[in-house]
CSV table of C-alpha atoms in Angstrom, one decimal:
chain,number,residue,atom,x,y,z
A,1,ASN,CA,9.5,-18.6,7.6
A,2,ARG,CA,9.1,-21.0,10.5
A,3,THR,CA,6.7,-23.3,8.7
A,4,ARG,CA,9.0,-23.7,5.7
A,5,THR,CA,11.9,-24.5,8.0
A,6,GLU,CA,10.0,-27.1,10.0
A,7,LEU,CA,8.8,-28.8,6.8
A,8,ARG,CA,12.2,-28.9,5.3
A,9,LYS,CA,13.6,-30.5,8.5
A,10,ALA,CA,10.9,-33.1,8.2
A,11,GLU,CA,11.9,-33.7,4.6
A,12,VAL,CA,8.5,-32.6,3.3
A,13,ASP,CA,8.5,-31.1,-0.2
A,14,PHE,CA,7.2,-27.6,0.0
A,15,ALA,CA,7.1,-25.2,-3.0
A,16,PRO,CA,5.0,-22.1,-2.3
A,17,VAL,CA,3.6,-20.4,-5.4
A,18,SER,CA,2.8,-17.2,-3.5
A,19,GLU,CA,3.3,-15.8,0.0
A,20,PHE,CA,0.7,-13.6,1.6
A,21,GLY,CA,1.4,-12.0,5.0
A,22,ILE,CA,-1.4,-11.3,7.4
A,23,GLY,CA,-0.9,-7.6,6.6
A,24,PHE,CA,-1.7,-8.2,2.9
A,25,LEU,CA,-4.7,-10.4,3.6
A,26,SER,CA,-6.1,-8.0,6.2
A,27,CYS,CA,-6.2,-5.3,3.5
A,28,PHE,CA,-8.7,-7.5,1.6
A,29,LEU,CA,-10.6,-9.1,4.5
A,30,LEU,CA,-13.0,-6.2,4.6
A,31,GLY,CA,-15.0,-8.2,2.1
A,32,ASP,CA,-17.6,-10.9,2.9
A,33,ARG,CA,-15.7,-13.4,0.8
A,34,VAL,CA,-12.2,-13.4,-0.6
A,35,GLU,CA,-10.8,-15.6,-3.3
A,36,VAL,CA,-7.1,-15.8,-4.1
A,37,GLU,CA,-6.1,-17.7,-7.2
A,38,THR,CA,-2.4,-18.3,-7.9
A,39,ALA,CA,-0.2,-20.4,-10.2
A,40,MET,CA,3.5,-20.4,-10.9
A,41,ARG,CA,4.5,-18.2,-13.8
A,42,ASP,CA,7.3,-20.7,-14.7
A,43,PRO,CA,5.9,-24.1,-13.9
A,44,GLN,CA,8.9,-26.0,-15.3
A,45,ARG,CA,11.1,-24.6,-12.6
A,46,LYS,CA,9.4,-26.6,-9.8
A,47,GLN,CA,7.4,-29.0,-12.0
A,48,ASP,CA,4.3,-27.5,-10.5
A,49,THR,CA,1.5,-26.6,-13.0
A,50,LEU,CA,-1.4,-26.6,-10.5
A,51,ARG,CA,-3.8,-23.7,-10.1
A,52,ARG,CA,-4.5,-23.1,-6.4
A,53,LYS,CA,-7.6,-21.2,-5.1
A,54,LEU,CA,-7.8,-20.0,-1.6
A,55,ILE,CA,-11.4,-19.2,-0.5
A,56,ILE,CA,-12.0,-17.2,2.7
A,57,ASP,CA,-15.7,-16.7,3.7
A,58,GLY,CA,-15.1,-13.8,6.0
A,59,PRO,CA,-12.6,-13.4,8.8
A,60,THR,CA,-14.4,-15.7,11.2
A,61,ARG,CA,-15.0,-18.7,8.9
A,62,LEU,CA,-13.0,-21.6,7.7
A,63,ILE,CA,-10.4,-21.2,4.9
A,64,ARG,CA,-10.7,-23.6,2.0
A,65,LEU,CA,-7.9,-24.5,-0.5
A,66,GLU,CA,-8.7,-26.0,-3.9
A,67,GLU,CA,-6.2,-27.3,-6.4
A,68,GLN,CA,-7.0,-27.6,-10.2
A,69,GLU,CA,-5.2,-28.9,-13.2
A,70,ASN,CA,-3.7,-25.9,-15.1
A,71,ALA,CA,-1.9,-26.9,-18.3
A,72,GLY,CA,-1.8,-25.7,-22.0
A,73,PRO,CA,-1.1,-22.5,-23.7
A,74,THR,CA,-4.0,-20.7,-22.0
A,75,ARG,CA,-3.0,-21.7,-18.5
A,76,PHE,CA,-3.6,-19.3,-15.7
A,77,LYS,CA,-0.4,-17.8,-14.2
A,78,GLY,CA,0.3,-15.2,-11.6
A,79,THR,CA,-2.1,-14.1,-8.9
A,80,ARG,CA,-5.7,-12.8,-8.9
A,81,ILE,CA,-7.7,-11.6,-5.9
A,82,THR,CA,-11.5,-11.4,-6.0
A,83,ILE,CA,-13.4,-9.6,-3.2
A,84,TYR,CA,-17.1,-9.9,-2.6
A,85,VAL,CA,-18.5,-6.9,-0.7
A,86,SER,CA,-22.2,-6.8,0.2
A,87,ARG,CA,-22.1,-4.5,3.3
A,88,GLY,CA,-20.7,-1.2,4.2
A,89,ALA,CA,-19.4,0.3,7.5
A,90,GLY,CA,-20.4,3.0,9.9
A,91,LYS,CA,-23.8,4.5,9.2
A,92,ASN,CA,-24.1,2.6,5.9
A,93,LYS,CA,-23.8,-1.0,7.1
A,94,LEU,CA,-26.6,-2.2,4.9
A,95,THR,CA,-25.3,-0.5,1.8
A,96,PRO,CA,-22.2,-1.9,0.0
A,97,PRO,CA,-19.4,0.5,-0.8
A,98,THR,CA,-19.2,2.1,-4.2
A,99,TRP,CA,-16.4,1.1,-6.6
A,100,HIS,CA,-15.0,4.7,-6.1
A,101,GLN,CA,-14.7,4.0,-2.4
A,102,VAL,CA,-13.0,0.7,-2.9
A,103,HIS,CA,-10.7,2.2,-5.5
A,104,GLN,CA,-9.7,5.1,-3.3
A,105,TYR,CA,-9.1,2.7,-0.4
A,106,LEU,CA,-6.6,0.7,-2.4
A,107,VAL,CA,-5.0,3.8,-3.8
A,108,GLY,CA,-4.5,5.1,-0.3
A,109,VAL,CA,-3.1,1.9,1.2
A,110,CYS,CA,-1.3,0.0,-1.6
A,111,GLN,CA,1.3,2.6,-2.3
A,112,ASP,CA,4.7,1.0,-2.8
A,113,LEU,CA,4.3,-2.7,-3.5
A,114,PRO,CA,7.0,-4.4,-5.6
A,115,TYR,CA,4.5,-5.0,-8.4
A,116,ASP,CA,1.5,-3.4,-10.2
A,117,LEU,CA,-2.0,-4.0,-9.1
A,118,GLU,CA,-4.4,-4.8,-11.9
A,119,LEU,CA,-8.0,-3.8,-10.8
A,120,GLN,CA,-11.1,-5.1,-12.5
A,121,HIS,CA,-14.6,-4.0,-11.5
A,122,VAL,CA,-17.5,-6.0,-13.0
A,123,THR,CA,-21.1,-4.9,-13.0
A,124,ALA,CA,-24.3,-5.6,-15.0
A,125,ASP,CA,-23.4,-2.6,-17.2
A,126,GLY,CA,-19.9,-3.9,-18.1
A,127,GLU,CA,-16.5,-3.8,-16.6
A,128,SER,CA,-13.8,-1.2,-15.9
A,129,ARG,CA,-10.0,-1.8,-15.4
A,130,ASP,CA,-7.3,0.2,-13.8
A,131,THR,CA,-3.6,-0.3,-12.9
A,132,LEU,CA,-2.1,0.9,-9.7
A,133,GLU,CA,1.7,1.3,-10.0
A,134,PRO,CA,4.1,1.7,-7.1
A,135,LEU,CA,4.7,5.3,-6.0
A,136,PRO,CA,8.2,6.6,-5.4
A,137,LEU,CA,9.4,7.4,-1.9
A,138,SER,CA,9.6,11.1,-2.7
A,139,VAL,CA,7.3,13.9,-1.6
A,140,PRO,CA,5.1,15.2,-4.5
A,141,LEU,CA,4.9,19.0,-4.6
A,142,PRO,CA,3.0,21.4,-6.9
A,143,PRO,CA,5.4,23.0,-9.5
A,144,HIS,CA,5.2,26.4,-7.9
A,145,LEU,CA,6.6,25.1,-4.6
A,146,GLU,CA,9.5,23.1,-6.1
A,147,LYS,CA,12.0,26.0,-6.0
A,148,ALA,CA,11.0,26.9,-2.4
A,149,ALA,CA,11.3,23.3,-1.1
A,150,ILE,CA,14.3,21.8,0.7
A,151,ARG,CA,14.3,18.0,0.0
A,152,ILE,CA,16.1,15.8,2.6
A,153,PRO,CA,16.8,12.2,1.5
A,154,VAL,CA,16.5,9.7,4.4
A,155,ASP,CA,18.4,6.4,4.4
A,156,ASP,CA,18.9,5.5,8.0
A,157,GLU,CA,20.0,1.9,8.4
A,158,GLU,CA,20.0,2.0,12.2
A,159,SER,CA,16.4,3.2,12.5
A,160,GLY,CA,15.2,1.3,9.4
A,161,LEU,CA,13.8,4.4,7.7
A,162,LYS,CA,14.1,5.3,4.0
A,163,GLY,CA,12.5,7.9,1.9
A,164,GLU,CA,12.3,11.7,1.8
A,165,ILE,CA,11.3,14.7,3.9
A,166,ALA,CA,10.4,18.0,2.2
A,167,LEU,CA,10.5,21.4,4.0
A,168,VAL,CA,8.7,24.5,2.7
A,169,SER,CA,8.7,27.4,5.1
A,170,THR,CA,5.5,29.4,5.6
A,171,MET,CA,7.1,32.5,4.2
A,172,ALA,CA,8.5,30.8,1.1
A,173,ARG,CA,5.1,29.1,0.5
A,174,SER,CA,3.3,32.4,0.7
A,175,GLU,CA,5.7,34.1,-1.6
A,176,ALA,CA,5.5,31.2,-4.2
A,177,GLU,CA,1.7,31.3,-4.1
A,178,ARG,CA,1.7,35.1,-4.4
A,179,THR,CA,3.9,34.8,-7.5
A,180,LEU,CA,1.7,32.1,-9.0
A,181,PHE,CA,-1.5,34.2,-8.5
A,182,GLN,CA,0.1,37.2,-10.0
A,183,GLU,CA,1.3,35.3,-13.0
A,184,ARG,CA,-2.2,34.1,-13.6
A,185,GLY,CA,-3.6,37.6,-13.2
A,186,LEU,CA,-5.9,36.6,-10.4
A,187,LEU,CA,-4.9,39.2,-7.9
A,188,SER,CA,-2.5,42.1,-7.3
A,189,GLY,CA,-2.4,42.0,-3.5
A,190,PRO,CA,-1.6,39.2,-1.0
A,191,PRO,CA,-3.4,35.9,-1.8
A,192,ALA,CA,-5.9,34.4,0.6
A,193,ALA,CA,-4.9,31.3,2.4
A,194,VAL,CA,-4.3,28.5,-0.1
A,195,SER,CA,-4.7,25.0,1.2
A,196,THR,CA,-2.1,22.6,-0.1
A,197,GLU,CA,-2.9,19.0,0.6
A,198,LYS,CA,-0.1,17.3,2.6
A,199,SER,CA,1.1,13.9,1.4
A,200,ASP,CA,2.5,12.4,4.5
A,201,ALA,CA,2.8,8.6,4.4
A,202,LEU,CA,4.5,6.1,6.6
A,203,LEU,CA,4.8,2.8,4.7
A,204,ARG,CA,5.4,-0.7,6.0
A,205,GLY,CA,6.0,-3.5,3.5
A,206,GLY,CA,4.7,-1.1,0.8
A,207,PHE,CA,1.4,-0.4,2.6
A,208,ARG,CA,0.5,3.0,4.1
A,209,ILE,CA,-0.2,2.5,7.8
A,210,GLY,CA,-0.5,6.2,8.8
A,211,ASP,CA,1.2,9.6,8.8
A,212,VAL,CA,4.8,10.2,9.7
A,213,PRO,CA,4.8,11.2,13.4
A,214,ALA,CA,6.2,14.5,14.9
A,215,LEU,CA,6.6,16.4,11.6
A,216,PRO,CA,6.6,20.2,11.9
A,217,TYR,CA,3.7,22.1,10.2
A,218,ASP,CA,5.8,23.1,7.2
A,219,ALA,CA,7.1,19.6,6.4
A,220,ALA,CA,5.8,16.6,4.5
A,221,ALA,CA,7.4,13.2,4.2
A,222,ARG,CA,7.1,9.8,2.6
A,223,LEU,CA,9.1,7.3,4.6
A,224,GLY,CA,9.2,3.5,4.3
A,225,LEU,CA,10.2,1.1,7.0
A,226,VAL,CA,12.8,-1.4,6.0
A,227,TRP,CA,13.9,-4.5,7.8
A,228,GLU,CA,17.1,-5.6,6.0
A,229,SER,CA,19.4,-3.4,8.0
A,230,ARG,CA,17.8,-4.0,11.4
A,231,ALA,CA,19.5,-6.3,13.9
A,232,ASP,CA,16.4,-8.4,14.4
A,233,LYS,CA,15.6,-8.5,10.6
A,234,ARG,CA,12.0,-7.5,11.3
A,235,TYR,CA,9.8,-4.5,10.6
A,236,LEU,CA,8.8,-2.3,13.5
A,237,MET,CA,5.5,-3.7,14.9
A,238,PRO,CA,2.3,-1.9,13.9
A,239,SER,CA,-0.6,-1.1,16.1
A,240,LEU,CA,-3.5,-3.6,16.4
A,241,SER,CA,-5.6,-1.5,14.0
A,242,ARG,CA,-2.6,-1.4,11.6
A,243,ASP,CA,-2.9,2.3,11.1
A,244,ALA,CA,0.3,3.4,12.9
A,245,ILE,CA,3.5,2.0,14.4
A,246,ALA,CA,3.1,0.7,17.9
A,247,ASP,CA,6.2,2.6,19.0
A,248,SER,CA,5.4,5.9,17.3
A,249,PRO,CA,7.6,8.0,19.7
A,250,ARG,CA,10.6,5.9,18.7
A,251,VAL,CA,10.0,6.7,15.0
A,252,ALA,CA,9.5,10.3,15.9
A,253,ASP,CA,12.8,10.4,17.8
A,254,ASP,CA,14.6,8.7,14.8
């Protein structure tokens, strides 16, 4: 990045142990306080054994960086993020969100990161742990719709889109659901409307930023924006709220 280039030109030694973009940090700045602890997994490579702790007391306060000695067989390595949340949003501003709400938020946003997320929730009654693994860029469908689906792989270097679109016509969906109900002995006539949750997701840097625009009713898609093949070597810009692409019509046209 620009900072690294300028420091290198000034002959200043610069060995980052982790890189966090504003998109990554904004995912966690919903908390009142955020702590990011990180240390090199292989300290011998850069002769850097320090444990660094980034402390952010909310999005409008100063950011503090602490460095600690970190040697020995039990040394800390990797990255750990701790979020302190004491307030909610909307109508429940004075009530902190539940762990279920925080967990569902992370599941819905952190969908295709190049690493696992190890979640730890600590309360007075104990702690719970969970691991969020990257999800593939393929559309999940219930088994009874697989044969009726037309899967279209997407790998468009010019538009910077990669993933999959799945089409299931309304007629094929109804027939598949009729067969499923009849096999289970639930009915002999036409089934009532069955709602199938759509799994549309447009990902940028592994984070879900919204639905895929301009999809027909009988389609679902999981598409990731890539930057490597683009001429400017950049992702498409997101909206200010980071819940859509700023130029959604362009994505829809592509």
